[in-house]
Structures are given as C-alpha cells and as structure tokens.
Amino acid sequence: MSNPTFRTRISHIRKRKLSKKKLVRRGTPLSRRNNDEDCEAPLVGGPPLALFDLVGGGAAAAAAGAGPSSVPTASSSSTTSTHHHPPYHLRRKSPTHPVSPPASLGAVSVTDTPSTAASAGTAAVTAGLPSAASSNMPTLSPPIALTATASFCPSMLPARKRPRRTYSTGESSAVGLGCTYSTAAHYLLYELPDEVLLTIFSYLYERDLCHVAQVCKRFYTIANDNELWKNLYQSLYEYDLPLFNPAPCKFDFVQPEDCDYDNPWKESFKQLYHGVHVRPGHQKHVAKEVGRSVAYFDTIQAAFDYCDDAERPLILIHSGVYCGELIVIETNIAFIGAAPGNVAENVILERECESTVIFMEGAQRAYLGYVTIKFSPPSCTESMQHHKHYALEIQENSAPTIEHCIIRSFSHLGAAVSVSGSGAEPVIRYCEISDCENVGLIITDRAQGHYEDNEISRNALAGIWVKNYANPIMRRNHIHHGKDVGIFCFDGGQGYFEANDIHNNRIAGFEVKAQANPTVVRCEIHNGQTGGIYVHEHGMGQFIENKIHSNKYAGVWITSNSNPTIRRNEIYNGLQGGVYIFGDGRGLIEHNNIYGNALAGIQIRTNSDPIVRHNKIHDGQHGGIYVHEKGQGLIECNEVYANTLAGVWITTGSTPTLRRNRIHSGKQVGVYFYDNGHGLLEDNDIFNHLYSGVQIRTGSNPSIKRNKIWGGQNGGVLVYNGGLGVLEQNEIFDNAMAGVWIKTDSNPTLRRNKIFDGREAGICIFNGGKGVLEDNDIFRNAQAGVLISTQSHPTQSHPILRRNRIYDGLAAGIEITNNATATLENNHIFNNRFGGLCLASGVSPIQRGNKIFDNHDAVEKAVTSGQCLYKISSYTSFPMHDFYRCRTCNTTERNAICVNCIKTCHSSHVVEFIRHDRFFCDCGAGTLNNQCQLQGEPTQDTDTLYDSAAPIESQSLMAEV
C-alpha cells in the first residue's frame, strides 16, 4: 500500500504538467493573431516573472526566484479601433475594457480613467521608473522600463486566461499597482504619440534600440527611423554618408537615396559595428554609453594589438594627427579613417623617419583607406638610405588594398609610395599622390598590382616609375603637372596602362628606355611641355588607341635603337611634329591618324629605320612625312593628303621605301626628293597636288616604279637642278602641264612608262636637260609628245630617246628647238596631228632607225590652204613653221606672224624671216594693230612658261625637333 503523502505529491506534479500543456496549447493562437492585434507585444523571451516583478514592485520575489504561482493569468474582452493617423500609421485604439492586474497580487476593483492612465503611463515611461505606488522599487534604464512595461498585455494570454473587467481585494496598495501597470502598458502601446516615442528612443544607444524594436511592430517601425539611426551613426562613426563594406577590402560611401536598403544608416552601422576605434581621449566617455559595446583606444598600436585574434579585424581611426607611430602590417587587418567632411583630410598619419606605413609579407587582404599618409623627414635625415624614404611601403608577398588616401612625401630621396619585390600586388585606387619632393609612385623588382583612378600630380620628379621588370596594371589615373615626366618605364619595366589622362608634365607624358616594354592603351597624353611619348635607349612598348595631342614638341619621340609599336593612335595638333624618329630609331607605326601638327606628321632622320604603314597623315601645317639625314624606313599603304607642304620629303642621303601609298591633294608637291635624297617609290597613287606629283633635284637619285602620277597642277614629274632618278613602268597622266619635266642639267632615266592625256606636252626637256628615255608609250598629249629645247641655258639639252612609241598627240610627235639636240634611235612616231618629227632652224639631231608614219601634217595642210596657223593652234599649242616679223607694224621679239598672214595681211609691209620654229600667230590672235584678214579670232596673248614653281623649303630645316 502506497504512502498517501507520496501519492498526493505525484498527483500534484501531474496536474502541474497537464496545466502547462494546456497553457501551451491554448497559447498557440498567438502566432496567428488577427490584424487588430498586430501591434500587441509578443511574449518576451526569458523569465516573464522577473520583468513583471520589477515593474509591479515585487523586487524581493524576483530576487528570490519566484515560483510558477507568480505567472500572471487574466482574461480580456474584444477590442475596437478608431481612425488615428500617426506618422507610422500603426497605432491602434485602446481596448474598451479596463485591464486587470495579475492574480498573484489579489483581485481589485478597478475603474480606469484617462487621467489615471495618462499620469501613470507618463510617469513610468519618461522617468524610466515604476509608478509612485511603491517607493522601494529599483531604478530601471529606459530600455528595460519600456520593455518591462510593455511586455505584459492581457491579449497576450489565451482568451480563457484574460482578466475580467473587475476584481475585489482588500489591499489598497495592490489596487494602485494594478492600475498603474495596465494603464502604462495601454497608453504606451496605443496612445503615446510617435513623436514622443522618437524622442525617447533618441536617448538610446544601438543595442538598446534593437531590444526595443523587438517589443512590437509599432516599436519596430519607430525604432528603425532613418533619422534616429543617422544621429546614432554619426555620433559613433562621424561620417556624413553611410559607409558600406560590400566585399572584403572594399568600403564605399553611398548616398542614402541611392541605397537599396530601407535604412542605410542602420545597415552601415551593422556592417561596421565589429570594428574598434582609435579616438584619443574618448575612453573616459565609455562609462556613460550604456547600451553600446564599442572598444576605444588612444593609439593605433594599442588597437592593433587588441585585434590580434579577431576574425575580421577592423580599426577605425578618428579625426586627428597621429605622429610618430610606426605602422607595420603583416596580417589581414583593415584600417579606415573615420571623420566628417573629407575623411582623408581629417585623419593624418605622419612620421619623420623610415616609412610611415609598411605592409609586409602576410598582409594579403589588408586594407587601408580614407587617411592621409605623410612622410616628413627633417633636413638632417636627408642622407638616410634611399629605400627608407617612403610614406607608404609595400614589400614582397603582400597584397593590401589602399584606397581613398592622400599620400605625400617631403623627402628629396625615395618616393611617396614604394611597391617592391616579387609577390607585391597591392590594389591602390582613388588615392591622391601629389606635391611630393621626389617620385610619386615607384614600382620595382618584379612587383605588380592594380592602380586605378588615382590622382598623381605636381611631383618634383616622375609621377610614376616602373622598373626592374615590374609589371603593374594602371587604369584611369590622372597624372599631370609633374615637374618631370608623367610615367617613366626603364630597366626592363613593363606594365599595362589603360585609359589614363596624362598631361601638362614638364618633360614627356610617358618615357620608356633601357629594354622597358609597357603596353599603353586608350590613354590621353597631351599638353606635355616637351613631348607626348619618348622612347629611347633600346626602349620598346606598345602604344595602342591613345590620343596624343597638343604637345609642345613631337607627339611621339623614338630614338637610340628603340623599337616600339605605335598603333591606332590619334596624334594631332602638336606644336611641332607628330611622330619623330631619329638617332637610329626603329618602330612600327601603323593605323594611326596623324593630323594638324605644326611640323611633319612623321619625321625620320639620322639612320632611323621604322616601318610606317596604314596611317592617315593629313592636314599638317608642314609636310606629311619628312625623311632626312640618311633616314630610312618602309613607308607603305598610308594615306597622305591635304598637307601644307610636300606630302613626302626625302633629302640628305635618305633612302626610304614607299609602297602602295595614296599621296594626294597636297598644297605643294606630292613626293619631293632633294639634296641627294634617294629611295624607292613603288606602286603609289600620287595625284591632285598644287605643284607636281614628284619633284627630283640636286643630286637626288630615287627609283620610281609602277606609280600612278596624275592630276598635278604643275606637271607629273619634275626633275631639275642636277636631279637624277630611274622612272620605270609608271602611269603619268592628266597633269595640267608636262607629264615629265627634265631641266637644268638633270639626267634621269625613263623606261617603260605610259605618259598620256597631259594638258600640255608629254615630256619636256629644257635648259641643258638630258636623260635616257627608253621603251615609253607617250600618247594623247595636248602638245608635243616630246619637246626638247635649250632656250638661254649655256648647256645644250641632249636627251637619248630609244624605242619609244609616240603617237596620237594633238601636236607634233617630237619637237626640237632653240639649238637643242637629241639622239633618236628606233622610235615609232605616228598619228600625231602636226607631224612626226619637227625640227627648228639649226637643229640637227642624231637619228637612227626611227619609224615616222601616218602623221596628219596639219600645219602643211593649213599653209597650203591659205589658213592662218592660229586657226589650228590658238594659243594652247605651238606648230612649227616659218617665223616672220613685220617692221611696218613694229612687232617685237615676242611676236610671230605665220606665212599666210605675211602674204595676205602684211602684203605691202616690210617683213623679215626669223627662223623655222614653234610659235602661234599673233596676227590671227589679234594682238597686233592690224585686223587679221584671214578671220583670226582675237584672243589674249598668253605665252606658256615651261617651268615649275620652286618648292618651298621645309621649316623643319630651321626648326627641327
């Protein structure tokens, strides 16, 4: 038989368990409340008894750990709502029935009034204390008071457990307590204006504010107010904008309106909250920051030591100047400035010896941002070792991220930033490296890294050095106003440079030497005080799709056995030349657009031998391509046009090769060889120049093959002043004057050319001109196919013509006049209008094996028919016949009268025979006083001068770059 006492205890325990199960089952609908109960507080985690006793005055019971009998039970009636529109639209009308106190305090009879609720609730909330009904209650912090007061709500219990409208008790003190509690909770949840809650919440720190947000939806909404968190955020971090950490080693400020978060300030707070703060003198305020869990330090080193074991160490350095601290980083830690306004300007790290900040091996994902880094050595330390003089030093096997920093060094040695050693691969972006007394950034000893969007300016030496096989990637940097070169690659330096803006540097924008081989793509290099790009002393490099313009000297300089590639660039508006290759320079210059430069678009001199192809070289204020002083080069497939002087100049012992170029529309000569200029001109199209297409003079001896030379306003080819040259298989046509001029002791060789459709003679040989003309086809020219004359030159013109076909001319086939002579061998002369071979008085050429046939002899026919010879020639051609003057009419030496006009118009005049020569009749032209009786048409006398305008000397000869 069992012990009755034992059975009673078991029964009691079972009842307690059953009661708990029922309570849980009946409490289940709390998770499915209707919309009217959305703002009611959820059940608070943890022991509800303690919260309640603190509010209701049962402090002793809470301290003693009260039993289950203290759990509140009550019942409630239905609630109604009225229209009320606070800022958050979440407030609800209070329930229509009064709320009872917990049963553990005894039943009381309660009739609530608005004054009671308001006074009790206001006292409890604003003071952070319970009602005055209990004088010995403990003082609560605002968040605990709010949470405790709001935690108990009758609607939180199952319907069967909600309190009734009235209670009765004999303890008056319990009546006061119950009314105070229910009224405060009711007022706090339903009636207290949002603005008041905002004001109350503004006194809370972030952790307490998050606790309050867990009370109910209304508190959650108000506690997430943007201005509330903005004030909290700025009091801790000092930033004007929220700063986000979206990825490792990346911190970005974002305008709140551009942010995807509902509360960007709170989100930023959350992302940065694990950081520790360096804020000198702020530790004394920590005790007052209840509800905040933040570590403050007076020095960067102290914060650094504290973060040794942190998983994601972050140090926020607040406003101030931090002098003398040696910052050596070997771990993946993040340092970031924290200040209002321009953050970097207000957080300054400065040292006077060694380096200010050093990243060493192990700092693979370290971060430094939004600070100023200065190195300011006193003058007595200027003799210290070069490699220690840096504001920022990044050593081998480290890859930190440096961004949004201002970096300056006032040392005359070293640089502001040094990146050296294999495995040194930093990311440096959005930094300002300026006003340094030496180099801005040095990358050396096989270092690499990414350098993007930096401002590098006003440095005493180069903005950037890349040397010793370093291979960085540099994009979108602004490198300008340096007192030396912008970027200097040397001693095997490499790198990829893209979309950088490089301008106004005192020397070149980009300099390459000593086996350096960078790749420079889509940069703008302009307004250099010397030049744009300078490649020398065996330098190399690829310069692709850059804009190179407005530089004081040449846009690109290549010299001293250097061999870069210059491809698809725009090189324009230089104050001197476009590309200048000299001193044994090489290089591949292709697909560039070179225009508007003050001197030559491309200049090649002093044994330089580049490849120049597929370029457009145009609208220069000087010539297109200028090759001189033994310059060489392969120049092919270029379009050279609309230049002020010659399209191509070749002079002083130069021997370039020009193939398949289009050289046209120049304001002077197409291709100009002078002063012993040589070279090969092959398969080019040369047309529409204001002067002749090709000029050869003063000892020049080029080889000109398979070219089309046409549309010249002063002839096709002009060889004069001792010029030489071999012209083979060219098509020379449609030129305004002679197709080929040979004059003043020149002696070229012409073989297998087609010279046709000229608007004057095909070939003119004047003033001591010589030459060998072999196997040419000369046809359809407006005047003589070949005209040979000496005029007043002391040397007799004496060319050699062999095996030429001269036909279909609109005048004579060959005319020889003015005491000139020629050797004519095995030529075929036929179908010419004025005859095959016309010889002036006193001319006796050497003739062998010529065939002269089927010519029209229009002059003899006109004489026979009694016509004035002007009728068949006008003033554009000069038929050869007897030449008279009329003394009666006082004709001058410049006038001539044909034989029929002498017989008819001047029949009774005193006349004299001058000679048999080429002329047109001035009587028929109407230039004499007597009217021509053979019905000549009066027209203006215009003598054609067989000469070409002298080429203008290049300004390059006087002002070479």
PDB file of N, CA and C in Angstrom, residues 93 396 592 685 933:
ATOM      1  N   LYS A  93      -6.510  51.857 -31.496  1.00  0.00           N
ATOM      2  CA  LYS A  93      -7.328  52.375 -30.391  1.00  0.00           C
ATOM      3  C   LYS A  93      -7.266  51.403 -29.233  1.00  0.00           C
ATOM      4  N   GLU A 396      57.505  42.664 -50.544  1.00  0.00           N
ATOM      5  CA  GLU A 396      57.204  41.442 -51.291  1.00  0.00           C
ATOM      6  C   GLU A 396      56.180  40.573 -50.568  1.00  0.00           C
ATOM      7  N   ASN A 592      47.580  54.741 -87.570  1.00  0.00           N
ATOM      8  CA  ASN A 592      47.389  55.955 -86.781  1.00  0.00           C
ATOM      9  C   ASN A 592      46.732  57.046 -87.628  1.00  0.00           C
ATOM     10  N   ASP A 685      49.940  55.846-105.486  1.00  0.00           N
ATOM     11  CA  ASP A 685      48.972  56.652-106.222  1.00  0.00           C
ATOM     12  C   ASP A 685      49.186  58.095-105.777  1.00  0.00           C
ATOM     13  N   GLN A 933      43.087  89.480-141.771  1.00  0.00           N
ATOM     14  CA  GLN A 933      42.149  89.316-142.870  1.00  0.00           C
ATOM     15  C   GLN A 933      41.787  87.858-143.116  1.00  0.00           C
TER      16      GLN A 933
END
